[in-house]
CSV table of C-alpha atoms in Angstrom, one decimal:
chain,number,residue,atom,x,y,z
A,1,MET,CA,-2.2,24.2,-23.7
A,2,ILE,CA,-3.2,27.7,-24.8
A,3,ILE,CA,-2.2,31.1,-22.6
A,4,THR,CA,-4.2,34.0,-23.2
A,5,LEU,CA,-3.0,37.8,-22.6
A,6,ASN,CA,-5.3,37.8,-19.6
A,7,GLN,CA,-3.5,35.0,-18.1
A,8,ILE,CA,-0.3,36.6,-18.7
A,9,ASN,CA,-1.1,40.1,-17.4
A,10,GLU,CA,-2.5,37.8,-14.3
A,11,MET,CA,0.9,36.2,-13.8
A,12,GLU,CA,3.6,36.5,-10.9
A,13,LYS,CA,6.1,38.9,-12.1
A,14,LEU,CA,9.2,36.9,-12.3
A,15,TYR,CA,7.5,33.8,-13.9
A,16,ARG,CA,5.9,36.3,-16.4
A,17,VAL,CA,9.4,37.7,-17.3
A,18,LYS,CA,10.9,34.0,-17.2
A,19,LEU,CA,7.7,32.7,-19.6
A,20,ILE,CA,7.5,35.5,-21.9
A,21,ASN,CA,11.6,35.5,-22.3
A,22,SER,CA,11.5,32.2,-23.4
A,23,LEU,CA,9.2,32.4,-26.2
A,24,SER,CA,11.0,33.9,-29.0
A,25,GLY,CA,13.2,30.9,-29.1
A,26,PHE,CA,17.1,30.6,-28.7
A,27,LYS,CA,19.1,34.1,-28.3
A,28,SER,CA,22.8,34.9,-29.2
A,29,ALA,CA,25.0,35.3,-26.1
A,30,ASN,CA,27.1,38.1,-26.2
A,31,LEU,CA,29.5,40.5,-24.1
A,32,ILE,CA,29.1,44.1,-25.1
A,33,GLY,CA,32.4,46.1,-23.8
A,34,THR,CA,32.4,49.9,-23.6
A,35,ILE,CA,34.4,52.5,-21.8
A,36,ASN,CA,33.7,56.0,-20.5
A,37,ASN,CA,35.4,59.3,-21.0
A,38,LYS,CA,36.8,58.9,-17.4
A,39,GLY,CA,38.2,55.6,-18.6
A,40,ILE,CA,36.0,53.3,-16.9
A,41,THR,CA,35.3,50.1,-18.6
A,42,ASN,CA,32.1,48.2,-18.7
A,43,LEU,CA,31.1,44.7,-19.9
A,44,ALA,CA,27.6,43.7,-19.8
A,45,LEU,CA,25.7,40.5,-20.9
A,46,PHE,CA,23.5,40.8,-23.6
A,47,SER,CA,20.9,38.5,-25.3
A,48,SER,CA,19.3,40.4,-27.7
A,49,VAL,CA,22.1,41.6,-30.4
A,50,ILE,CA,20.8,40.7,-33.7
A,51,HIS,CA,22.1,40.9,-37.6
A,52,VAL,CA,20.2,44.2,-39.1
A,53,GLY,CA,22.7,44.1,-42.2
A,54,ALA,CA,25.6,43.4,-44.5
A,55,ASN,CA,26.0,46.5,-47.0
A,56,PRO,CA,26.8,48.3,-44.7
A,57,PRO,CA,27.8,46.1,-42.3
A,58,LEU,CA,24.9,46.5,-38.9
A,59,MET,CA,24.1,44.9,-36.0
A,60,GLY,CA,21.3,46.0,-33.6
A,61,ILE,CA,20.7,45.8,-29.7
A,62,LEU,CA,17.6,46.0,-28.1
A,63,PHE,CA,18.2,48.2,-24.6
A,64,ARG,CA,16.0,47.9,-21.3
A,65,PRO,CA,14.0,51.0,-20.7
A,66,LEU,CA,15.6,54.3,-20.2
A,67,SER,CA,14.2,54.6,-16.6
A,68,ALA,CA,17.0,51.7,-15.7
A,69,ILE,CA,20.7,52.4,-15.2
A,70,ARG,CA,22.3,51.5,-18.3
A,71,HIS,CA,26.0,52.1,-18.0
A,72,THR,CA,26.3,50.2,-21.7
A,73,TYR,CA,24.1,52.5,-23.5
A,74,ASP,CA,25.5,55.9,-21.6
A,75,ASN,CA,29.0,54.6,-22.6
A,76,ILE,CA,28.1,54.3,-25.8
A,77,LYS,CA,26.5,57.4,-26.4
A,78,GLU,CA,29.7,59.2,-24.7
A,79,THR,CA,32.6,57.2,-26.8
A,80,LYS,CA,30.1,56.0,-30.2
A,81,HIS,CA,32.3,52.9,-29.4
A,82,PHE,CA,31.5,49.3,-28.5
A,83,THR,CA,32.7,45.9,-28.9
A,84,ILE,CA,30.6,42.7,-29.3
A,85,ASN,CA,32.3,39.6,-27.9
A,86,HIS,CA,30.7,35.8,-28.2
A,87,ILE,CA,30.4,33.9,-25.2
A,88,ASN,CA,32.1,30.2,-25.3
A,89,LYS,CA,31.9,27.3,-22.3
A,90,SER,CA,35.1,28.6,-20.5
A,91,ILE,CA,33.7,32.2,-19.8
A,92,TYR,CA,29.8,31.7,-19.8
A,93,GLN,CA,29.7,31.9,-15.7
A,94,SER,CA,31.9,34.9,-15.8
A,95,ALA,CA,29.6,36.4,-18.4
A,96,HIS,CA,26.7,35.5,-16.6
A,97,GLN,CA,28.1,37.2,-13.5
A,98,THR,CA,28.6,40.9,-15.6
A,99,SER,CA,24.6,41.1,-15.1
A,100,ALA,CA,25.3,41.4,-11.3
A,101,ARG,CA,24.5,45.1,-10.4
A,102,TYR,CA,28.0,46.8,-10.0
A,103,ASP,CA,28.3,50.3,-9.4
A,104,GLU,CA,29.8,52.5,-12.2
A,105,ASN,CA,33.2,53.0,-10.6
A,106,THR,CA,33.6,49.0,-10.8
A,107,SER,CA,34.7,47.4,-14.2
A,108,GLU,CA,33.3,44.2,-15.2
A,109,PHE,CA,36.1,43.2,-16.1
A,110,SER,CA,38.4,43.1,-12.8
A,111,ALA,CA,35.2,42.1,-11.1
A,112,CYS,CA,34.2,39.2,-12.9
A,113,GLY,CA,37.8,38.0,-14.0
A,114,LEU,CA,37.8,38.6,-18.2
A,115,THR,CA,40.5,40.7,-19.6
A,116,GLU,CA,40.5,43.7,-21.6
A,117,GLU,CA,42.1,43.6,-25.1
A,118,TYR,CA,42.3,46.6,-27.1
A,119,SER,CA,43.0,47.3,-31.0
A,120,GLN,CA,44.3,50.4,-32.6
A,121,THR,CA,40.9,51.4,-34.5
A,122,ILE,CA,38.0,50.9,-31.1
A,123,LYS,CA,38.3,52.8,-28.4
A,124,ALA,CA,36.1,50.4,-26.3
A,125,PRO,CA,37.5,47.1,-24.9
A,126,TYR,CA,37.6,43.9,-26.6
A,127,VAL,CA,37.0,40.6,-24.3
A,128,LYS,CA,40.5,38.7,-24.6
A,129,GLU,CA,39.2,35.4,-23.4
A,130,SER,CA,36.5,35.8,-26.4
A,131,LYS,CA,37.3,34.3,-30.1
A,132,ILE,CA,35.0,35.9,-32.0
A,133,LYS,CA,34.9,40.2,-31.5
A,134,ILE,CA,33.5,42.7,-33.1
A,135,GLY,CA,34.3,46.2,-33.1
A,136,LEU,CA,31.3,48.7,-33.8
A,137,GLU,CA,30.4,52.3,-34.1
A,138,TYR,CA,27.3,54.1,-33.1
A,139,VAL,CA,25.0,54.4,-35.9
A,140,GLU,CA,21.4,55.4,-34.6
A,141,GLU,CA,18.6,54.8,-32.4
A,142,HIS,CA,14.8,53.9,-31.8
A,143,HIS,CA,13.0,54.4,-28.7
A,144,ILE,CA,10.3,51.8,-28.6
A,145,GLU,CA,7.0,53.5,-27.4
A,146,ALA,CA,5.3,50.3,-26.2
A,147,ASN,CA,7.5,50.0,-23.3
A,148,ASP,CA,10.3,52.4,-23.1
A,149,THR,CA,13.3,50.2,-24.3
A,150,VAL,CA,15.9,51.5,-27.0
A,151,PHE,CA,16.8,49.5,-30.1
A,152,LEU,CA,20.1,51.1,-31.3
A,153,LEU,CA,22.2,50.3,-34.3
A,154,GLY,CA,25.9,50.2,-34.9
A,155,GLU,CA,28.3,49.8,-37.7
A,156,ILE,CA,31.0,46.9,-37.9
A,157,ILE,CA,34.3,48.8,-38.4
A,158,GLU,CA,36.4,45.7,-37.4
A,159,VAL,CA,36.3,42.0,-36.7
A,160,LEU,CA,38.8,40.1,-35.1
A,161,LEU,CA,38.4,36.0,-34.9
A,162,PRO,CA,40.5,32.9,-35.7
A,163,ASP,CA,41.8,32.7,-39.3
A,164,ASP,CA,40.4,28.7,-39.6
A,165,ILE,CA,36.9,29.4,-38.4
A,166,VAL,CA,36.3,31.3,-41.9
A,167,ASN,CA,35.0,28.5,-44.4
A,168,LEU,CA,35.5,29.7,-48.0
A,169,ASP,CA,32.3,30.9,-48.8
A,170,GLY,CA,32.4,33.5,-46.0
A,171,TYR,CA,30.1,31.1,-43.0
A,172,VAL,CA,31.6,31.7,-40.1
A,173,ASP,CA,31.5,28.6,-38.0
A,174,ILE,CA,30.8,29.8,-34.8
A,175,GLU,CA,29.6,26.3,-33.3
A,176,SER,CA,33.6,25.3,-33.6
A,177,ALA,CA,34.7,28.3,-32.2
A,178,GLY,CA,32.8,27.5,-29.0
A,179,THR,CA,30.0,30.3,-29.0
A,180,LEU,CA,27.0,29.5,-26.9
A,181,THR,CA,23.3,30.2,-27.1
A,182,THR,CA,21.3,31.1,-24.7
A,183,SER,CA,17.3,30.3,-23.4
A,184,ALA,CA,15.1,32.7,-21.3
A,185,LEU,CA,17.2,34.6,-18.8
A,186,ASP,CA,19.8,32.3,-17.7
A,187,GLY,CA,20.1,28.9,-19.8
A,188,TYR,CA,23.3,28.4,-21.4
A,189,HIS,CA,23.6,25.8,-24.3
A,190,GLU,CA,26.1,24.3,-26.6
A,191,THR,CA,25.1,23.4,-30.2
A,192,LYS,CA,25.3,20.7,-32.4
A,193,LEU,CA,25.1,21.4,-36.1
A,194,ILE,CA,22.5,19.4,-38.1
A,195,ASN,CA,23.1,20.4,-41.6
A,196,ARG,CA,23.8,23.6,-43.7
A,197,LEU,CA,20.9,24.0,-46.2
A,198,SER,CA,21.5,24.9,-50.0
A,199,TYR,CA,19.6,28.3,-51.0
A,200,ALA,CA,15.6,27.4,-51.5
A,201,LYS,CA,14.3,27.8,-54.8
A,202,THR,CA,10.9,27.3,-56.1
A,203,ASP,CA,11.6,24.4,-58.7
A,204,LYS,CA,14.4,22.9,-57.0
A,205,GLU,CA,14.9,20.2,-53.9
A,206,ILE,CA,17.1,21.8,-51.2
A,207,ARG,CA,20.0,19.8,-50.0
A,208,PRO,CA,22.9,19.7,-47.3
A,209,ILE,CA,25.4,21.8,-48.4
B,1,MET,CA,43.1,37.8,-37.9
B,2,ILE,CA,41.7,41.2,-38.0
B,3,ILE,CA,39.2,42.2,-40.5
B,4,THR,CA,38.9,46.0,-41.4
B,5,LEU,CA,35.8,47.6,-42.6
B,6,ASN,CA,37.6,48.2,-45.8
B,7,GLN,CA,38.3,44.7,-46.1
B,8,ILE,CA,34.5,44.1,-45.5
B,9,ASN,CA,33.3,46.5,-48.2
B,10,GLU,CA,35.3,45.0,-50.7
B,11,MET,CA,34.2,41.4,-50.4
B,12,GLU,CA,32.3,39.4,-53.0
B,13,LYS,CA,29.0,40.5,-52.4
B,14,LEU,CA,27.5,37.0,-51.2
B,15,TYR,CA,30.7,36.1,-49.3
B,16,ARG,CA,29.8,39.5,-47.2
B,17,VAL,CA,26.6,38.8,-46.4
B,18,LYS,CA,27.6,35.1,-45.0
B,19,LEU,CA,30.2,36.6,-43.0
B,20,ILE,CA,28.5,39.4,-41.4
B,21,ASN,CA,25.2,37.3,-41.0
B,22,SER,CA,27.5,35.0,-39.0
B,23,LEU,CA,28.8,37.5,-36.4
B,24,SER,CA,25.6,38.5,-34.4
B,25,GLY,CA,25.8,34.7,-32.7
B,26,PHE,CA,23.3,32.2,-33.0
B,27,LYS,CA,19.9,33.2,-33.7
B,28,SER,CA,16.7,32.4,-33.3
B,29,ALA,CA,14.7,30.2,-35.9
B,30,ASN,CA,10.8,31.1,-36.3
B,31,LEU,CA,8.3,30.8,-38.9
B,32,ILE,CA,6.3,33.6,-39.4
B,33,GLY,CA,2.6,33.0,-40.3
B,34,THR,CA,0.4,35.7,-41.8
B,35,ILE,CA,-2.9,36.1,-44.1
B,36,ASN,CA,-3.9,38.8,-46.2
B,37,ASN,CA,-7.6,40.1,-46.5
B,38,LYS,CA,-8.1,37.7,-49.6
B,39,GLY,CA,-7.7,34.8,-47.3
B,40,ILE,CA,-4.2,34.1,-48.8
B,41,THR,CA,-1.9,32.9,-46.6
B,42,ASN,CA,1.8,33.1,-46.0
B,43,LEU,CA,4.8,31.6,-44.2
B,44,ALA,CA,8.3,32.9,-43.8
B,45,LEU,CA,11.3,32.1,-42.2
B,46,PHE,CA,13.0,34.6,-39.9
B,47,SER,CA,15.8,34.3,-37.9
B,48,SER,CA,15.3,38.2,-36.2
B,49,VAL,CA,12.8,37.9,-33.8
B,50,ILE,CA,13.8,39.0,-30.3
B,51,HIS,CA,12.2,39.5,-26.9
B,52,VAL,CA,11.4,42.9,-26.2
B,53,GLY,CA,9.7,43.2,-23.4
B,54,ALA,CA,7.6,41.2,-20.3
B,55,ASN,CA,5.0,43.4,-19.6
B,56,PRO,CA,3.6,44.0,-21.6
B,57,PRO,CA,5.0,41.2,-23.2
B,58,LEU,CA,6.7,42.2,-26.7
B,59,MET,CA,8.4,40.6,-29.7
B,60,GLY,CA,10.3,42.4,-32.3
B,61,ILE,CA,11.3,41.4,-36.0
B,62,LEU,CA,13.7,42.9,-38.1
B,63,PHE,CA,12.2,43.0,-42.2
B,64,ARG,CA,14.5,43.9,-45.0
B,65,PRO,CA,14.6,46.7,-47.0
B,66,LEU,CA,11.1,48.3,-47.8
B,67,SER,CA,12.3,48.0,-51.7
B,68,ALA,CA,12.0,44.2,-51.3
B,69,ILE,CA,9.0,42.2,-51.7
B,70,ARG,CA,7.6,41.8,-48.2
B,71,HIS,CA,4.2,39.5,-48.0
B,72,THR,CA,4.8,39.0,-44.6
B,73,TYR,CA,5.1,42.8,-43.7
B,74,ASP,CA,2.4,43.6,-46.0
B,75,ASN,CA,-0.1,41.2,-44.7
B,76,ILE,CA,0.6,42.4,-40.9
B,77,LYS,CA,0.0,45.7,-41.8
B,78,GLU,CA,-3.7,44.7,-43.6
B,79,THR,CA,-4.9,42.5,-41.0
B,80,LYS,CA,-2.8,43.3,-38.2
B,81,HIS,CA,-2.2,39.9,-37.0
B,82,PHE,CA,0.7,37.3,-37.0
B,83,THR,CA,2.1,34.3,-35.7
B,84,ILE,CA,5.4,33.2,-34.8
B,85,ASN,CA,6.4,29.1,-34.9
B,86,HIS,CA,9.4,27.7,-33.4
B,87,ILE,CA,11.3,25.8,-36.0
B,88,ASN,CA,12.3,22.0,-34.7
B,89,LYS,CA,14.1,19.1,-36.4
B,90,SER,CA,11.3,17.4,-38.0
B,91,ILE,CA,10.1,20.6,-40.1
B,92,TYR,CA,13.2,22.9,-40.4
B,93,GLN,CA,14.0,21.6,-44.3
B,94,SER,CA,9.9,22.6,-44.9
B,95,ALA,CA,10.9,25.5,-42.7
B,96,HIS,CA,14.1,26.4,-45.1
B,97,GLN,CA,12.2,26.0,-48.7
B,98,THR,CA,9.8,28.6,-47.3
B,99,SER,CA,12.4,30.9,-48.2
B,100,ALA,CA,12.3,30.3,-51.7
B,101,ARG,CA,10.4,33.1,-54.1
B,102,TYR,CA,7.1,31.7,-54.6
B,103,ASP,CA,4.5,34.2,-55.7
B,104,GLU,CA,1.8,36.2,-54.0
B,105,ASN,CA,-1.0,33.9,-54.4
B,106,THR,CA,0.5,31.0,-53.5
B,107,SER,CA,0.6,30.0,-49.9
B,108,GLU,CA,4.0,28.4,-48.4
B,109,PHE,CA,2.0,26.3,-46.5
B,110,SER,CA,0.9,24.1,-49.1
B,111,ALA,CA,3.8,24.7,-51.5
B,112,CYS,CA,6.2,23.4,-48.8
B,113,GLY,CA,4.0,20.8,-46.9
B,114,LEU,CA,3.1,22.3,-43.7
B,115,THR,CA,-0.5,22.6,-42.1
B,116,GLU,CA,-2.5,25.9,-41.4
B,117,GLU,CA,-4.2,25.7,-37.6
B,118,TYR,CA,-6.4,28.5,-36.4
B,119,SER,CA,-7.3,29.8,-33.2
B,120,GLN,CA,-10.5,31.7,-32.2
B,121,THR,CA,-8.6,35.0,-31.0
B,122,ILE,CA,-6.2,35.1,-34.2
B,123,LYS,CA,-6.5,35.7,-37.8
B,124,ALA,CA,-3.2,34.6,-39.0
B,125,PRO,CA,-2.6,30.8,-39.5
B,126,TYR,CA,-0.4,28.7,-36.8
B,127,VAL,CA,2.1,26.3,-38.3
B,128,LYS,CA,0.7,22.7,-36.6
B,129,GLU,CA,3.8,20.8,-37.1
B,130,SER,CA,5.5,23.3,-34.7
B,131,LYS,CA,5.2,23.1,-30.8
B,132,ILE,CA,5.6,26.3,-29.2
B,133,LYS,CA,3.3,29.0,-31.4
B,134,ILE,CA,2.7,32.4,-30.3
B,135,GLY,CA,-0.2,34.6,-31.8
B,136,LEU,CA,0.5,38.4,-31.9
B,137,GLU,CA,-0.9,41.9,-32.8
B,138,TYR,CA,0.9,44.4,-34.3
B,139,VAL,CA,2.1,47.6,-32.2
B,140,GLU,CA,4.4,49.9,-33.8
B,141,GLU,CA,7.6,49.9,-36.2
B,142,HIS,CA,10.4,51.6,-36.8
B,143,HIS,CA,12.4,52.7,-39.7
B,144,ILE,CA,16.3,52.1,-40.1
B,145,GLU,CA,17.7,54.5,-41.5
B,146,ALA,CA,21.0,53.1,-41.9
B,147,ASN,CA,19.8,50.3,-44.4
B,148,ASP,CA,16.3,51.1,-44.9
B,149,THR,CA,15.0,48.1,-43.2
B,150,VAL,CA,12.1,47.7,-40.7
B,151,PHE,CA,11.9,46.9,-36.8
B,152,LEU,CA,8.5,45.7,-36.2
B,153,LEU,CA,6.7,45.1,-32.8
B,154,GLY,CA,4.0,42.9,-32.0
B,155,GLU,CA,2.2,42.4,-28.4
B,156,ILE,CA,1.8,38.7,-27.6
B,157,ILE,CA,-2.1,37.6,-27.6
B,158,GLU,CA,-1.9,34.1,-27.2
B,159,VAL,CA,0.9,31.0,-26.7
B,160,LEU,CA,0.0,27.6,-27.7
B,161,LEU,CA,2.3,25.2,-26.1
B,162,PRO,CA,2.4,21.8,-24.4
B,163,ASP,CA,1.9,21.7,-21.0
B,164,ASP,CA,5.1,19.4,-20.2
B,165,ILE,CA,7.3,22.2,-21.1
B,166,VAL,CA,6.8,24.9,-18.5
B,167,ASN,CA,8.7,24.8,-15.8
B,168,LEU,CA,7.6,25.7,-12.1
B,169,ASP,CA,9.3,28.8,-12.1
B,170,GLY,CA,7.8,29.9,-15.8
B,171,TYR,CA,11.2,29.0,-17.7
B,172,VAL,CA,9.9,27.3,-21.1
B,173,ASP,CA,12.0,24.3,-21.9
B,174,ILE,CA,12.2,25.1,-25.3
B,175,GLU,CA,15.6,22.5,-25.8
B,176,SER,CA,13.0,19.8,-25.0
B,177,ALA,CA,10.6,21.1,-27.2
B,178,GLY,CA,13.1,20.7,-29.9
B,179,THR,CA,13.6,24.2,-31.1
B,180,LEU,CA,16.4,24.6,-33.1
B,181,THR,CA,18.6,27.5,-33.4
B,182,THR,CA,20.1,29.0,-36.6
B,183,SER,CA,23.8,30.3,-37.8
B,184,ALA,CA,24.3,32.8,-40.7
B,185,LEU,CA,21.7,32.1,-43.8
B,186,ASP,CA,21.6,28.3,-43.5
B,187,GLY,CA,23.4,26.8,-40.7
B,188,TYR,CA,20.7,24.9,-38.3
B,189,HIS,CA,21.7,23.4,-34.9
B,190,GLU,CA,20.0,21.2,-32.1
B,191,THR,CA,21.0,22.4,-28.7
B,192,LYS,CA,22.4,21.0,-25.5
B,193,LEU,CA,21.9,22.6,-22.2
B,194,ILE,CA,25.1,23.1,-19.8
B,195,ASN,CA,23.3,24.7,-17.0
B,196,ARG,CA,21.1,27.4,-16.2
B,197,LEU,CA,22.6,29.4,-13.7
B,198,SER,CA,21.5,31.5,-10.5
B,199,TYR,CA,20.4,35.4,-10.8
B,200,ALA,CA,24.2,37.0,-10.2
B,201,LYS,CA,24.6,39.2,-7.5
B,202,THR,CA,28.0,41.4,-6.8
B,203,ASP,CA,28.2,39.6,-3.4
B,204,LYS,CA,27.1,36.1,-3.9
B,205,GLU,CA,28.7,33.2,-5.9
B,206,ILE,CA,26.6,32.2,-8.9
B,207,ARG,CA,25.5,28.6,-9.3
B,208,PRO,CA,23.6,26.0,-11.4
B,209,ILE,CA,20.1,25.7,-10.5
């Protein structure tokens, strides 16, 4: 079937939100850990983390409109540091629970049963129960005029992960670490590798590697 | 293990690219279809498409540095239209092959064995073999200073998808449509739903829905 922009605009709000959120495909499922200058930690679920570049190592996150309450964004602006923590099957329900509207004096770590872990380098808390954790420092942000959202960039300062999931060529086997993927607003999925494919060239067949 | 920024900066280039590309988690796997004013079509694989908002319906894509050859970006600027097409198991190898460096007079559609499909509304070609296809119009772009990449936003103008994958609440069952997810630069994965979870509230247990 064809859905037109007019039909989208006429949809009931929640129906539209779920439908449009489904369309980009599978998303990353990460918990972002932050701390404010008073020492109160925050943990929030994001499905909008993307790779931005390898040199310098950069990741980007899309934040909801400036008008909404955004403790994560405020904390990053205050302390410059944040952590990105992959979600796995043993913590996906706790991770989902962090999206409830806790007030700013409540840490989602304690409210949702997850454990803070700190490194020497990054002020913000990691999630101990996560297997792949990245510490980042604020770099720049862009205000999206079309809907008042913010695209924020951070530089990777350190990476904490198990030794045995880093392949010889640098590929990190996030599937064997149990990292999940998410769909729309509430779907959590395990993955099963079909293949890694060789670098594509115009004059050569690609092959599984 | 802990990997520091110094260690990242000292990594061999391709190793670093693969490692850093792995860290954001699972990614969307989409083919972006465009056409230029001469009528030459282009099809390119992107793992950086994200949801930006539902009202207005917006999606974002991160493009590589301005210095690289980017037919997709140039075509979008020229004609304002582009399509986003989900990758499924029957086309993932053809989709991967579009990432080879074809010259600007060669269409990846014919070179990689995929079929152009057109609607009444969008100038750019859809991929016939894809099950979930979105037609978009250029809205705005942001230049990322840290690494010279571009974050580009489009508004969803129409959506083409099978009737039977849209749930009553608006959730699109992209897994049953066979949509794949990707890891790092070259991993293609099927998914298996664990659960959809109910909307999280501070005073209520979340449950599978």
